[in-house]
Amino acid sequence: MDFFEQPTSRRSFLRLLFWTPIALVLTRFWPWGCAPSDSRSDGLQVLSASEARTLQAIANLSIPPGGPHPLGAKDFDIPRLSEKWLQIWPREIALFVKLLIGVVEWAPFLVIGKWSRMTRLSPELQDLYLDRFSNHRWYHLRNMIRLPKALCFNAFYGLPEVKNDMGYQLRCG
Amino acid sequence: MIIESLHIQGPIRDKADVCIIGSGSAGSILAYRLQKAGMRVIVLEEGGYYTNKDFTSNPTEMMGKLYKNRGLMMTVGTPVIPICQGRCVGGSSVINTGTCFRTPISVLEDWEKNEGVEGLSASDLLPHFQDLEQVLGVGPVLEALVGRNNLILKSGLEKLGWRGALLPKNAPTCIGCSRCNIGCPINAKKSMLITYLPMASDLGTKIYADCRVEQILTQRRRAVGVRGAILDRATEKREQEFEILADRVILCAGAFGSPMILQKSHLANSSGQVGKNLHIHPAGAAFALFPEEILGWQGNPQGFGIYQFEEEGILIESSFGPVELMASSLPFGGKEHKEWMAQFKHWAAYGALIKDESSGSVRWLPGWRPWVTYHLTPSDATRIVRGLQYLAQAYFASGARDVYAAIRGFPILHSMEEVELAWKRYSVNGQDLELAAFHPMGTCRMGADRKRAVVDSRCQTYDIENLYICDSSVLPTALGVNPQLTIMAVASRTAERMIHN
């Protein structure tokens, strides 16, 4: 099916526009959600502890240890590193990212039919979940994982240790 | 004289002959030319003032300082496309790679024939191009310094019989440290920050940084000045207000800024075209792994182009960014991603940009964030995919081991034969494409028909006599090449016509 010939794409986007604020409210105000009332991780300014856990889980799955370069996301505090972006971005964009992280945390029932938060799934199921999420047939849903993932990659590959390990260095002169 | 928010204690009231909104490629040249002609010019820039001493190799920090929306701006539509624009004194010229193409003659002829644009023919613009190229030192980067990523396809192109060459740059003293996109630390790139703005400033132009114009003031269908807010650079919060009275107002705030200011001021939109007709030159990327080390981060990040497919509206250019950003551009994760990143030394990275027929729109949103919509048409999606196919062929002809075209679900290719097979099996779907865009244009387009255009051939708005728009937003169609030099030439020509008037 060619999405250009179907109005479904635009309709699904509008649907997304309708449901995301509701999801935001739910994830932020449910007592077990990604709410600011959660005790924050030490020193984190933008992310709640729950959001930090989700982001770290996404990072761990996206950047596993091993291979020619042994370092993995597990070796670093990715949420803390990601915060430098979240702090410089305009507030509404940082809020949007928090919303996306919340959606990733709460969407296993949508993607793999499990009524659980992402961080409470087993590692195998987390892996399956992230894979299916990233390749979901619904374009706007699979797009939602892109930004949190990009944040993780950015944080990890921006580390001097990782750059040194890869032999990467921007030099001038 | 550059005045920053930290130097400003109270509200500003000032007067000038010409008030220019935006200090990018167009605004700087207009400021210099008009000031030189004896006019008192004030330039207002929303972004901050940074010099090469402030430029670090940290992309996060520099994107936060130099980019609009701190580097995170996306189009809404299918597919979602990240889009970049500068927001600092010097505008996008500070953060682009410095590629300087003259406007293709076919594009200028198209403007003249189909849009009724007058006075912007190849012969009209020629002296402006020559003059600009001389001041900016435009020429190809030295082959010895250009880096392997920019030379790796040369042998392949010879085998295939395709045309390609080193790109013309405004960086005559470039030493290839690959930091063009986050501010040139050695001032090798002749951005507006170190050329026309200081030249204008030396003649007496006042340049206000951190000043966001929020309204154009009018009286009896004439612009009389502008009003806006002086922003705190770190938080972007309003600190003070300013009001500049001027005989002429020139909007040079770019394809997003100019229509937003007009929309907020409810001006110059009798055609209903303000904010419409957005073109962005969407670009798809393909990465290759070579058996030998490429070290793509050494050398110019964008130094080589393949011109063979110009007639199809496809331009292939090398494009290598900081590792953090390159890592994010691979759409897969996990072990596969790690394996690719482990071979980062062997990466070559190129992109295929198209002269887009698709169009989008820009709308003002509270908080002065643009709401940008853009939908890729099937024919444009097909052309991008075709561009990536050509690129894959060029990679294999040059000896690549593996090629990955940034199309979701597309297999990693290992040989030339697989290129043909994979593309035969693939049916184009725009949603699968991982795109980026760097050249927004066309949102206040120029033309002879006032029902279809916002400004006339002299960049004067149809609705307000002394209100001009001169930046990428007036370009009536997409160019198919990097637009920097075209924007400058149009600005230079506009200044010439203003002075003669």
XYZ file of C-alpha atoms in Angstrom:
674
model
C 0.000 0.000 0.000
C 1.407 3.352 -0.983
C 0.944 5.835 1.829
C 0.901 8.740 -0.593
C -2.330 7.534 -2.141
C -3.968 6.907 1.194
C -5.124 9.551 3.609
C -4.364 7.159 6.464
C -0.966 8.637 7.078
C -2.296 12.102 7.795
C -5.227 10.663 9.711
C -2.937 8.541 11.814
C -0.827 11.576 12.512
C -3.868 13.494 13.720
C -4.803 10.509 15.841
C -1.349 10.612 17.304
C -1.753 14.316 17.972
C -4.945 13.541 19.874
C -3.655 10.631 21.902
C -0.197 11.836 22.857
C -1.334 14.580 25.259
C -3.575 11.999 26.912
C -0.655 9.606 27.153
C 1.414 12.432 28.578
C -1.154 13.149 31.259
C -1.422 9.467 32.120
C 2.296 8.851 32.256
C 2.987 11.989 34.204
C 0.231 11.792 36.780
C -0.266 8.129 37.427
C 1.497 7.470 40.672
C 3.686 4.806 39.074
C 4.250 6.772 35.866
C 7.136 8.940 34.656
C 6.016 11.760 36.888
C 8.126 14.603 38.159
C 6.983 13.593 41.610
C 9.240 10.560 41.260
C 12.343 10.984 43.278
C 14.890 12.251 40.763
C 18.203 10.597 40.129
C 21.026 12.456 41.779
C 21.756 15.656 39.984
C 19.325 15.149 37.097
C 17.576 18.383 36.233
C 15.179 17.408 33.473
C 14.578 13.663 33.629
C 12.744 11.930 36.414
C 14.211 8.771 37.905
C 11.714 6.702 35.979
C 12.532 8.404 32.687
C 16.228 7.995 33.396
C 15.731 4.262 33.922
C 13.855 3.950 30.634
C 16.495 5.903 28.732
C 19.280 3.805 30.222
C 17.390 0.644 29.234
C 16.998 1.895 25.657
C 20.720 2.714 25.592
C 21.721 -0.667 26.992
C 19.765 -2.449 24.287
C 20.911 -0.156 21.472
C 24.591 -0.133 22.421
C 25.469 -3.512 23.886
C 28.972 -4.180 25.231
C 31.387 -6.432 23.346
C 32.745 -6.586 19.838
C 35.969 -4.884 18.762
C 35.239 -2.020 21.141
C 34.273 -3.536 24.494
C 32.555 -0.492 25.966
C 28.779 -0.462 26.004
C 26.092 1.904 27.246
C 25.967 -0.096 30.489
C 29.354 1.328 31.403
C 28.041 4.889 31.475
C 25.265 6.979 32.946
C 23.523 7.757 29.670
C 20.613 9.793 31.126
C 23.038 12.153 32.833
C 24.971 12.559 29.578
C 21.774 13.105 27.617
C 20.718 15.854 29.931
C 23.161 18.276 28.358
C 20.968 18.186 25.243
C 17.729 18.313 27.181
C 18.954 21.319 29.095
C 19.886 23.339 26.039
C 16.820 22.458 23.970
C 13.773 24.687 24.287
C 11.564 23.625 27.163
C 8.709 22.343 25.014
C 11.087 20.123 23.051
C 12.578 18.714 26.252
C 9.017 18.022 27.423
C 8.266 16.317 24.123
C 11.303 14.085 24.560
C 10.158 13.227 28.072
C 6.799 12.346 26.601
C 8.414 10.075 24.032
C 10.411 8.319 26.721
C 7.158 7.880 28.634
C 5.471 6.403 25.585
C 8.343 3.943 25.071
C 8.082 2.927 28.721
C 4.335 2.332 28.545
C 3.804 0.970 25.053
C 4.672 -2.764 25.413
C 0.957 -3.571 25.377
C 0.644 -1.804 22.020
C 3.708 -3.349 20.450
C 4.134 -6.855 21.882
C 0.873 -7.254 23.799
C 2.453 -7.330 27.268
C 0.741 -5.408 30.041
C 3.919 -4.209 31.623
C 6.297 -1.304 31.618
C 9.338 -1.670 29.421
C 11.827 -1.583 32.254
C 10.035 -4.450 33.996
C 10.215 -6.781 31.006
C 12.867 -9.474 30.883
C 15.992 -8.539 28.843
C 14.901 -10.842 25.998
C 11.462 -9.265 25.857
C 12.979 -5.783 26.060
C 15.119 -6.634 23.068
C 12.132 -7.961 21.154
C 10.055 -4.947 22.173
C 12.607 -2.400 21.014
C 13.128 -4.256 17.743
C 9.394 -4.408 17.010
C 8.924 -0.801 18.109
C 11.686 0.392 15.766
C 10.189 -1.530 12.860
C 6.516 -1.032 13.618
C 4.268 -0.778 10.570
C 2.690 2.401 11.973
C 5.090 5.093 10.822
C 4.423 7.638 13.550
C 4.778 5.058 16.280
C 8.139 3.783 15.073
C 9.235 7.397 14.707
C 8.692 7.898 18.423
C 11.643 5.736 19.315
C 14.024 7.606 17.040
C 14.648 10.613 19.211
C 15.291 8.752 22.490
C 17.577 6.369 20.588
C 19.398 9.250 18.919
C 19.903 10.823 22.346
C 21.508 7.616 23.588
C 23.810 7.286 20.567
C 24.738 10.907 20.860
C 25.555 10.630 24.531
C 27.564 7.436 24.136
C 29.563 8.316 21.037
C 30.236 11.796 22.376
C 32.264 10.354 25.244
C 36.030 10.934 25.011
C 36.689 7.338 26.138
C 34.574 5.974 23.300
C 36.086 8.361 20.768
C 39.596 7.388 21.842
C 38.650 3.743 21.628
C 37.500 4.316 18.046
C 40.571 6.385 17.163
C 38.379 9.389 16.419
C 39.606 12.883 17.081
C 38.682 16.224 15.584
C 41.899 18.177 15.395
C 42.663 21.542 14.008
C 46.098 22.798 13.147
C 29.899 47.834 15.909
C 28.310 44.682 17.344
C 26.067 45.232 20.343
C 25.146 42.172 22.397
C 22.417 41.741 24.995
C 24.972 41.755 27.796
C 25.932 45.295 26.784
C 22.345 46.517 26.791
C 21.007 47.985 30.018
C 17.617 49.345 29.027
C 15.163 49.443 26.142
C 16.600 50.528 22.804
C 15.176 53.267 20.597
C 17.133 53.897 17.444
C 16.746 55.296 13.935
C 18.231 54.325 10.601
C 17.716 54.671 6.895
C 17.555 50.908 6.514
C 16.729 48.271 9.083
C 17.816 44.762 8.103
C 16.349 41.810 9.974
C 18.831 38.945 9.934
C 22.601 38.861 9.562
C 23.013 35.829 7.319
C 24.251 35.634 3.758
C 21.714 38.134 2.403
C 21.487 40.551 5.326
C 25.246 40.999 5.618
C 25.752 41.756 1.953
C 22.838 44.182 1.862
C 24.183 45.904 4.979
C 27.621 46.340 3.465
C 26.433 47.534 0.061
C 23.830 49.968 1.413
C 26.111 51.354 4.105
C 28.806 51.832 1.470
C 26.290 53.769 -0.619
C 25.909 56.214 2.265
C 22.820 54.881 4.043
C 22.678 54.438 7.796
C 22.070 50.739 8.364
C 21.048 48.768 11.428
C 21.174 44.955 11.406
C 19.119 42.984 13.924
C 20.022 39.375 14.654
C 18.011 37.005 16.843
C 20.976 34.759 17.598
C 24.082 35.409 19.621
C 27.460 36.749 18.607
C 30.248 34.163 18.670
C 33.695 34.295 17.173
C 36.167 31.549 16.348
C 37.506 31.777 19.915
C 34.130 30.473 21.108
C 34.043 27.550 18.670
C 34.867 24.228 20.311
C 34.896 20.702 18.890
C 31.887 19.758 21.027
C 28.897 19.457 18.640
C 26.325 19.552 21.454
C 27.634 22.822 22.775
C 28.047 24.423 19.368
C 24.674 23.324 18.028
C 23.127 24.792 21.156
C 24.785 28.108 20.427
C 24.730 28.378 16.658
C 21.652 26.480 15.426
C 18.005 27.425 15.280
C 15.970 25.554 17.901
C 19.348 24.466 19.323
C 19.796 22.046 16.462
C 16.516 20.174 16.786
C 13.997 21.121 14.177
C 11.854 18.723 12.195
C 9.281 18.936 9.484
C 5.876 17.487 10.276
C 4.677 15.172 7.546
C 5.716 12.008 5.850
C 8.512 11.360 6.300
C 9.610 13.466 9.264
C 12.753 15.316 8.159
C 15.267 16.973 10.477
C 16.200 20.362 9.155
C 19.059 22.678 10.091
C 19.444 26.424 10.039
C 21.875 28.827 11.658
C 20.835 31.255 14.373
C 23.765 33.465 15.223
C 25.511 36.563 13.926
C 26.501 35.463 10.408
C 23.511 33.105 10.116
C 23.790 29.783 8.339
C 27.052 30.868 6.698
C 28.710 30.161 10.058
C 27.479 26.578 10.208
C 27.398 25.443 6.591
C 30.198 23.638 4.819
C 30.924 26.645 2.612
C 29.921 25.074 -0.697
C 29.436 27.844 -3.268
C 27.604 27.039 -6.495
C 26.461 29.636 -8.962
C 22.750 29.365 -9.695
C 22.198 26.845 -12.507
C 21.316 28.709 -15.710
C 18.325 26.429 -16.288
C 16.891 27.561 -12.940
C 17.323 31.259 -13.774
C 15.665 30.688 -17.161
C 12.825 28.870 -15.450
C 12.313 31.809 -13.069
C 12.248 34.233 -15.962
C 9.954 32.161 -18.143
C 7.517 30.725 -15.632
C 7.570 33.214 -12.764
C 8.181 36.394 -14.752
C 11.271 37.295 -12.744
C 13.186 40.167 -14.346
C 16.749 41.311 -13.900
C 18.062 38.048 -12.471
C 19.312 36.430 -15.648
C 22.702 34.750 -15.830
C 24.235 37.872 -17.375
C 22.666 40.142 -14.723
C 24.075 38.038 -11.913
C 27.474 37.346 -13.455
C 29.274 40.455 -12.109
C 27.792 39.792 -8.671
C 28.992 36.198 -8.689
C 32.455 37.278 -9.788
C 32.664 39.947 -7.119
C 31.406 37.639 -4.354
C 33.699 34.817 -5.378
C 36.653 37.149 -5.241
C 35.825 38.496 -1.773
C 35.040 35.030 -0.403
C 37.982 33.305 -2.090
C 35.780 30.695 -3.740
C 37.625 27.762 -5.266
C 38.095 24.028 -4.842
C 39.798 22.880 -1.655
C 43.384 21.702 -2.120
C 43.394 18.006 -2.967
C 46.129 17.356 -0.424
C 43.904 18.632 2.403
C 40.492 17.534 1.266
C 40.574 14.131 3.005
C 40.031 10.584 1.797
C 36.250 10.605 2.089
C 36.194 13.246 -0.632
C 38.547 11.415 -2.955
C 37.453 7.839 -2.482
C 34.864 7.891 -5.287
C 37.161 9.421 -7.882
C 38.438 6.120 -9.272
C 34.936 4.650 -9.303
C 33.549 7.589 -11.254
C 36.299 7.209 -13.849
C 35.363 3.550 -14.276
C 31.680 4.417 -14.628
C 32.371 7.425 -16.869
C 30.467 9.769 -14.560
C 31.201 13.450 -13.957
C 32.387 14.511 -10.528
C 34.755 17.070 -9.049
C 35.919 18.776 -5.889
C 33.292 21.274 -4.763
C 33.886 25.029 -4.878
C 34.290 26.409 -1.340
C 34.664 29.782 0.304
C 37.518 28.425 2.416
C 40.779 29.328 0.667
C 42.951 28.587 3.702
C 41.118 25.438 4.820
C 43.366 22.912 6.538
C 40.724 20.203 6.666
C 39.812 19.889 10.327
C 36.218 18.977 9.494
C 34.574 21.421 11.864
C 32.777 23.646 9.334
C 29.344 22.691 10.679
C 30.125 23.740 14.224
C 31.993 26.940 13.439
C 35.366 27.184 11.706
C 37.932 27.520 14.524
C 40.644 29.057 12.338
C 38.509 31.460 10.284
C 39.445 29.637 7.101
C 35.837 29.608 5.946
C 34.902 33.075 4.788
C 31.520 33.222 6.464
C 29.630 36.499 6.843
C 30.951 36.650 10.388
C 34.452 37.470 9.172
C 33.772 39.087 5.795
C 30.802 41.294 4.977
C 29.630 41.933 8.543
C 32.955 43.375 9.743
C 33.237 45.254 6.442
C 29.808 46.793 7.034
C 30.576 47.402 10.676
C 33.784 49.247 9.768
C 31.729 51.580 7.611
C 29.391 52.315 10.510
C 26.656 49.674 10.448
C 25.245 48.902 13.880
C 24.674 45.197 14.451
C 22.466 44.203 17.347
C 22.755 40.555 18.443
C 20.144 38.743 20.596
C 17.376 40.939 19.194
C 14.268 39.150 17.955
C 11.995 41.214 15.726
C 8.399 40.458 16.602
C 6.515 43.053 14.646
C 6.978 45.279 11.642
C 5.463 48.694 12.322
C 3.418 50.255 9.540
C 1.594 53.494 8.871
C -0.619 53.981 5.819
C 0.727 50.955 3.969
C 4.322 51.949 4.629
C 6.749 50.208 6.947
C 8.096 52.675 9.491
C 10.186 50.409 11.651
C 10.303 47.266 13.735
C 9.688 46.299 17.321
C 10.855 43.289 19.253
C 12.543 41.774 22.248
C 16.126 41.649 23.429
C 16.710 38.093 24.559
C 18.776 36.556 27.275
C 21.185 34.443 25.239
C 21.172 31.403 27.473
C 17.465 31.157 28.226
C 15.997 33.011 25.224
C 13.742 34.886 27.634
C 12.706 38.477 26.913
C 14.808 40.920 28.841
C 14.149 44.287 27.243
C 12.306 45.729 24.301
C 13.592 47.620 21.324
C 12.116 49.772 18.624
C 13.968 50.786 15.498
C 12.474 53.378 13.161
C 13.615 53.178 9.555
C 12.744 54.436 6.085
C 13.120 50.961 4.663
C 12.785 47.568 6.296
C 14.426 44.517 4.729
C 13.522 41.053 5.978
C 16.475 38.678 5.692
C 15.448 36.250 8.420
C 15.520 33.141 6.253
C 12.856 30.785 4.983
C 11.426 30.291 8.464
C 12.012 33.655 10.120
C 10.758 35.941 7.353
C 7.305 34.378 6.899
C 6.860 34.082 10.663
C 7.508 37.798 11.180
C 5.076 38.645 8.364
C 2.439 36.301 9.730
C 2.785 37.743 13.217
C 2.570 41.272 11.824
C -0.343 40.343 9.491
C 1.461 41.930 6.561
C 2.223 41.380 2.889
C -0.016 38.373 2.537
C -2.676 39.495 0.058
C -1.517 36.641 -2.179
C -1.955 34.128 0.634
C 1.496 32.793 -0.256
C 3.443 33.852 2.844
C 4.802 30.713 4.457
C 3.860 28.464 1.545
C 5.927 26.861 -1.245
C 8.630 25.647 1.122
C 11.364 23.663 -0.596
C 14.118 22.036 1.412
C 16.330 19.927 -0.897
C 15.656 16.677 0.981
C 18.699 14.438 1.042
C 19.094 10.733 1.614
C 22.361 9.231 2.779
C 24.285 6.072 1.987
C 27.296 4.855 3.911
C 29.989 2.490 2.728
C 32.680 0.454 4.416
C 35.980 0.289 2.557
C 38.745 -2.226 3.209
C 41.233 0.603 3.807
C 40.983 3.309 6.446
C 39.171 6.434 5.251
C 39.233 8.524 8.457
C 36.376 10.560 7.057
C 36.546 13.127 9.843
C 39.874 14.341 8.511
C 39.468 16.819 5.680
C 36.582 18.880 4.485
C 33.229 17.358 5.533
C 31.734 18.172 2.136
C 34.362 18.368 -0.560
C 33.306 16.246 -3.525
C 30.253 16.178 -5.749
C 28.870 13.949 -8.497
C 27.264 16.090 -11.216
C 26.300 13.317 -13.607
C 22.608 13.406 -12.691
C 21.981 17.143 -12.710
C 19.340 16.790 -15.408
C 17.377 14.448 -13.154
C 17.647 17.017 -10.356
C 19.931 14.780 -8.293
C 23.159 16.041 -6.783
C 25.417 13.687 -4.841
C 27.806 15.254 -2.338
C 30.136 13.910 0.298
C 28.906 14.608 3.800
C 30.724 13.583 6.943
C 29.631 14.833 10.343
C 30.804 14.423 13.937
C 30.688 10.815 15.162
C 27.840 11.500 17.612
C 25.584 12.700 14.837
C 26.671 10.044 12.359
C 25.892 7.350 14.926
C 22.350 8.670 15.249
C 21.817 8.528 11.500
C 21.943 4.731 11.332
C 18.350 3.639 11.784
C 19.137 0.279 13.365
C 20.504 -0.435 16.816
C 22.015 -3.258 18.836
C 24.882 -5.413 17.688
C 24.560 -4.428 14.033
C 24.914 -0.759 14.933
C 27.881 -1.460 17.183
C 29.617 -3.423 14.443
C 29.191 -0.572 11.960
C 30.400 1.981 14.457
C 33.405 -0.181 15.334
C 34.499 0.258 11.733
C 34.017 4.011 11.744
C 37.557 4.536 10.467
C 36.542 2.716 7.284
C 33.346 4.684 6.646
C 32.650 6.804 3.619
C 29.547 8.972 3.764
C 27.739 10.687 0.909
C 24.255 12.044 0.417
C 21.957 12.462 -2.571
C 19.949 15.672 -2.539
C 17.195 16.456 -4.980
C 15.713 19.563 -6.510
C 12.369 18.953 -4.862
C 8.970 19.397 -6.450
C 7.346 18.621 -3.111
C 6.478 21.625 -1.044
C 5.588 22.490 2.500
C 4.656 25.420 4.648
C 5.816 27.410 7.641
C 3.557 28.828 10.308
C 4.220 31.007 13.292
C 3.736 29.291 16.637
C 3.728 30.914 20.073
C 7.261 30.954 21.433
C 8.551 31.846 17.950
C 9.036 28.234 16.925
C 8.213 27.525 13.304
C 5.603 24.854 12.580
C 6.979 23.324 9.430
C 4.959 20.883 7.377
C 6.337 19.068 4.374
C 5.134 16.050 2.454
C 7.395 14.256 0.035
C 5.735 13.416 -3.281
C 6.118 9.931 -4.751
C 8.195 11.253 -7.648
C 10.624 12.996 -5.279
C 10.851 9.864 -3.137
C 11.620 7.869 -6.272
C 14.365 10.316 -7.272
C 15.994 10.136 -3.839
C 15.975 6.351 -4.005
C 17.441 6.528 -7.513
C 20.145 8.873 -6.227
C 21.016 6.366 -3.513
C 21.173 3.627 -6.113
C 23.649 5.669 -8.171
C 25.622 6.301 -5.022
C 25.758 2.603 -4.174
C 27.031 1.891 -7.690
C 29.721 4.559 -7.308
C 30.763 3.085 -3.944
C 31.172 -0.437 -5.341
C 32.948 0.820 -8.454
C 35.404 2.503 -6.056
C 36.038 -0.689 -4.130
C 33.579 -0.552 -1.225
C 33.048 -3.737 0.772
C 29.571 -3.039 2.175
C 27.043 -0.316 1.429
C 24.131 0.757 3.547
C 21.517 3.058 2.032
C 19.541 4.816 4.756
C 16.219 3.246 3.819
C 14.354 1.387 6.531
C 14.408 -2.342 6.061
C 16.797 -2.125 3.130
C 19.475 -4.834 3.133
C 23.166 -4.110 3.533
C 24.684 -4.616 0.099
C 27.913 -6.458 -0.598
C 28.410 -6.212 -4.363
C 27.406 -4.341 -7.501
C 25.128 -7.233 -8.528
C 23.207 -6.912 -5.290
C 22.564 -3.235 -6.013
C 20.565 -4.076 -9.118
C 18.727 -6.907 -7.415
C 17.891 -5.002 -4.259
C 16.491 -2.032 -6.137
C 14.450 -4.244 -8.421
C 12.794 -5.813 -5.405
C 12.251 -2.563 -3.561
C 9.047 -0.601 -4.075
C 9.523 3.025 -3.121
C 7.816 4.197 0.030
C 8.629 7.683 1.302
C 8.047 6.626 4.902
C 11.035 4.299 4.707
C 13.493 7.042 3.811
C 15.774 8.491 6.458
C 16.230 12.021 5.188
C 17.723 15.300 6.298
C 17.496 18.790 4.854
C 19.723 21.833 5.054
C 18.398 24.303 2.471
C 14.957 25.688 3.333
C 13.734 28.204 0.737
C 10.773 29.637 -1.115
C 8.338 30.711 1.622
C 7.908 34.305 0.398
C 8.461 33.667 -3.249
C 9.313 36.155 -5.940
C 7.298 36.530 -9.119
C 5.574 38.852 -11.534
C 2.062 37.760 -10.618
C 1.054 39.389 -7.344
C -1.578 36.707 -6.807
C 1.068 33.997 -6.749
C 4.030 35.831 -5.249
C 4.883 37.892 -2.189
C 7.652 40.048 -3.670
C 8.449 41.394 -7.113
C 11.732 40.941 -8.963
C 13.291 43.743 -6.901
C 12.428 41.865 -3.684
C 9.914 44.557 -2.783
C 6.687 43.284 -1.261
C 3.573 43.866 -3.333
C 1.562 45.063 -0.356
C 3.951 47.381 1.492
C 5.910 49.836 -0.568
C 9.116 50.081 1.444
C 9.173 46.575 2.883
C 11.596 44.223 1.179
C 12.315 40.544 1.633
C 15.669 39.254 0.512
C 16.849 35.827 1.610
C 16.313 32.187 0.682
C 12.563 32.656 1.130
C 12.222 34.662 -2.102
C 13.702 31.973 -4.350
C 10.725 30.934 -6.497
C 11.765 27.300 -6.944
C 14.264 24.858 -5.546
C 17.756 25.248 -6.996
C 19.125 21.729 -6.922
C 22.465 23.005 -5.585
C 23.631 24.550 -2.309
C 21.926 27.964 -2.260
C 24.445 30.133 -0.389
C 25.965 31.910 -3.382
C 22.574 32.397 -5.059
C 21.217 34.088 -1.929
C 24.253 36.351 -1.800
C 24.022 37.232 -5.492
C 20.311 38.043 -5.256
C 21.071 40.242 -2.230
C 23.901 41.973 -4.031
C 21.697 42.598 -7.084
C 18.861 43.865 -4.869
C 21.214 46.270 -3.128
C 22.412 47.522 -6.504
C 18.863 48.171 -7.647
C 17.963 49.899 -4.372
C 20.949 52.195 -4.652
C 20.153 53.070 -8.270
C 16.586 53.845 -7.283
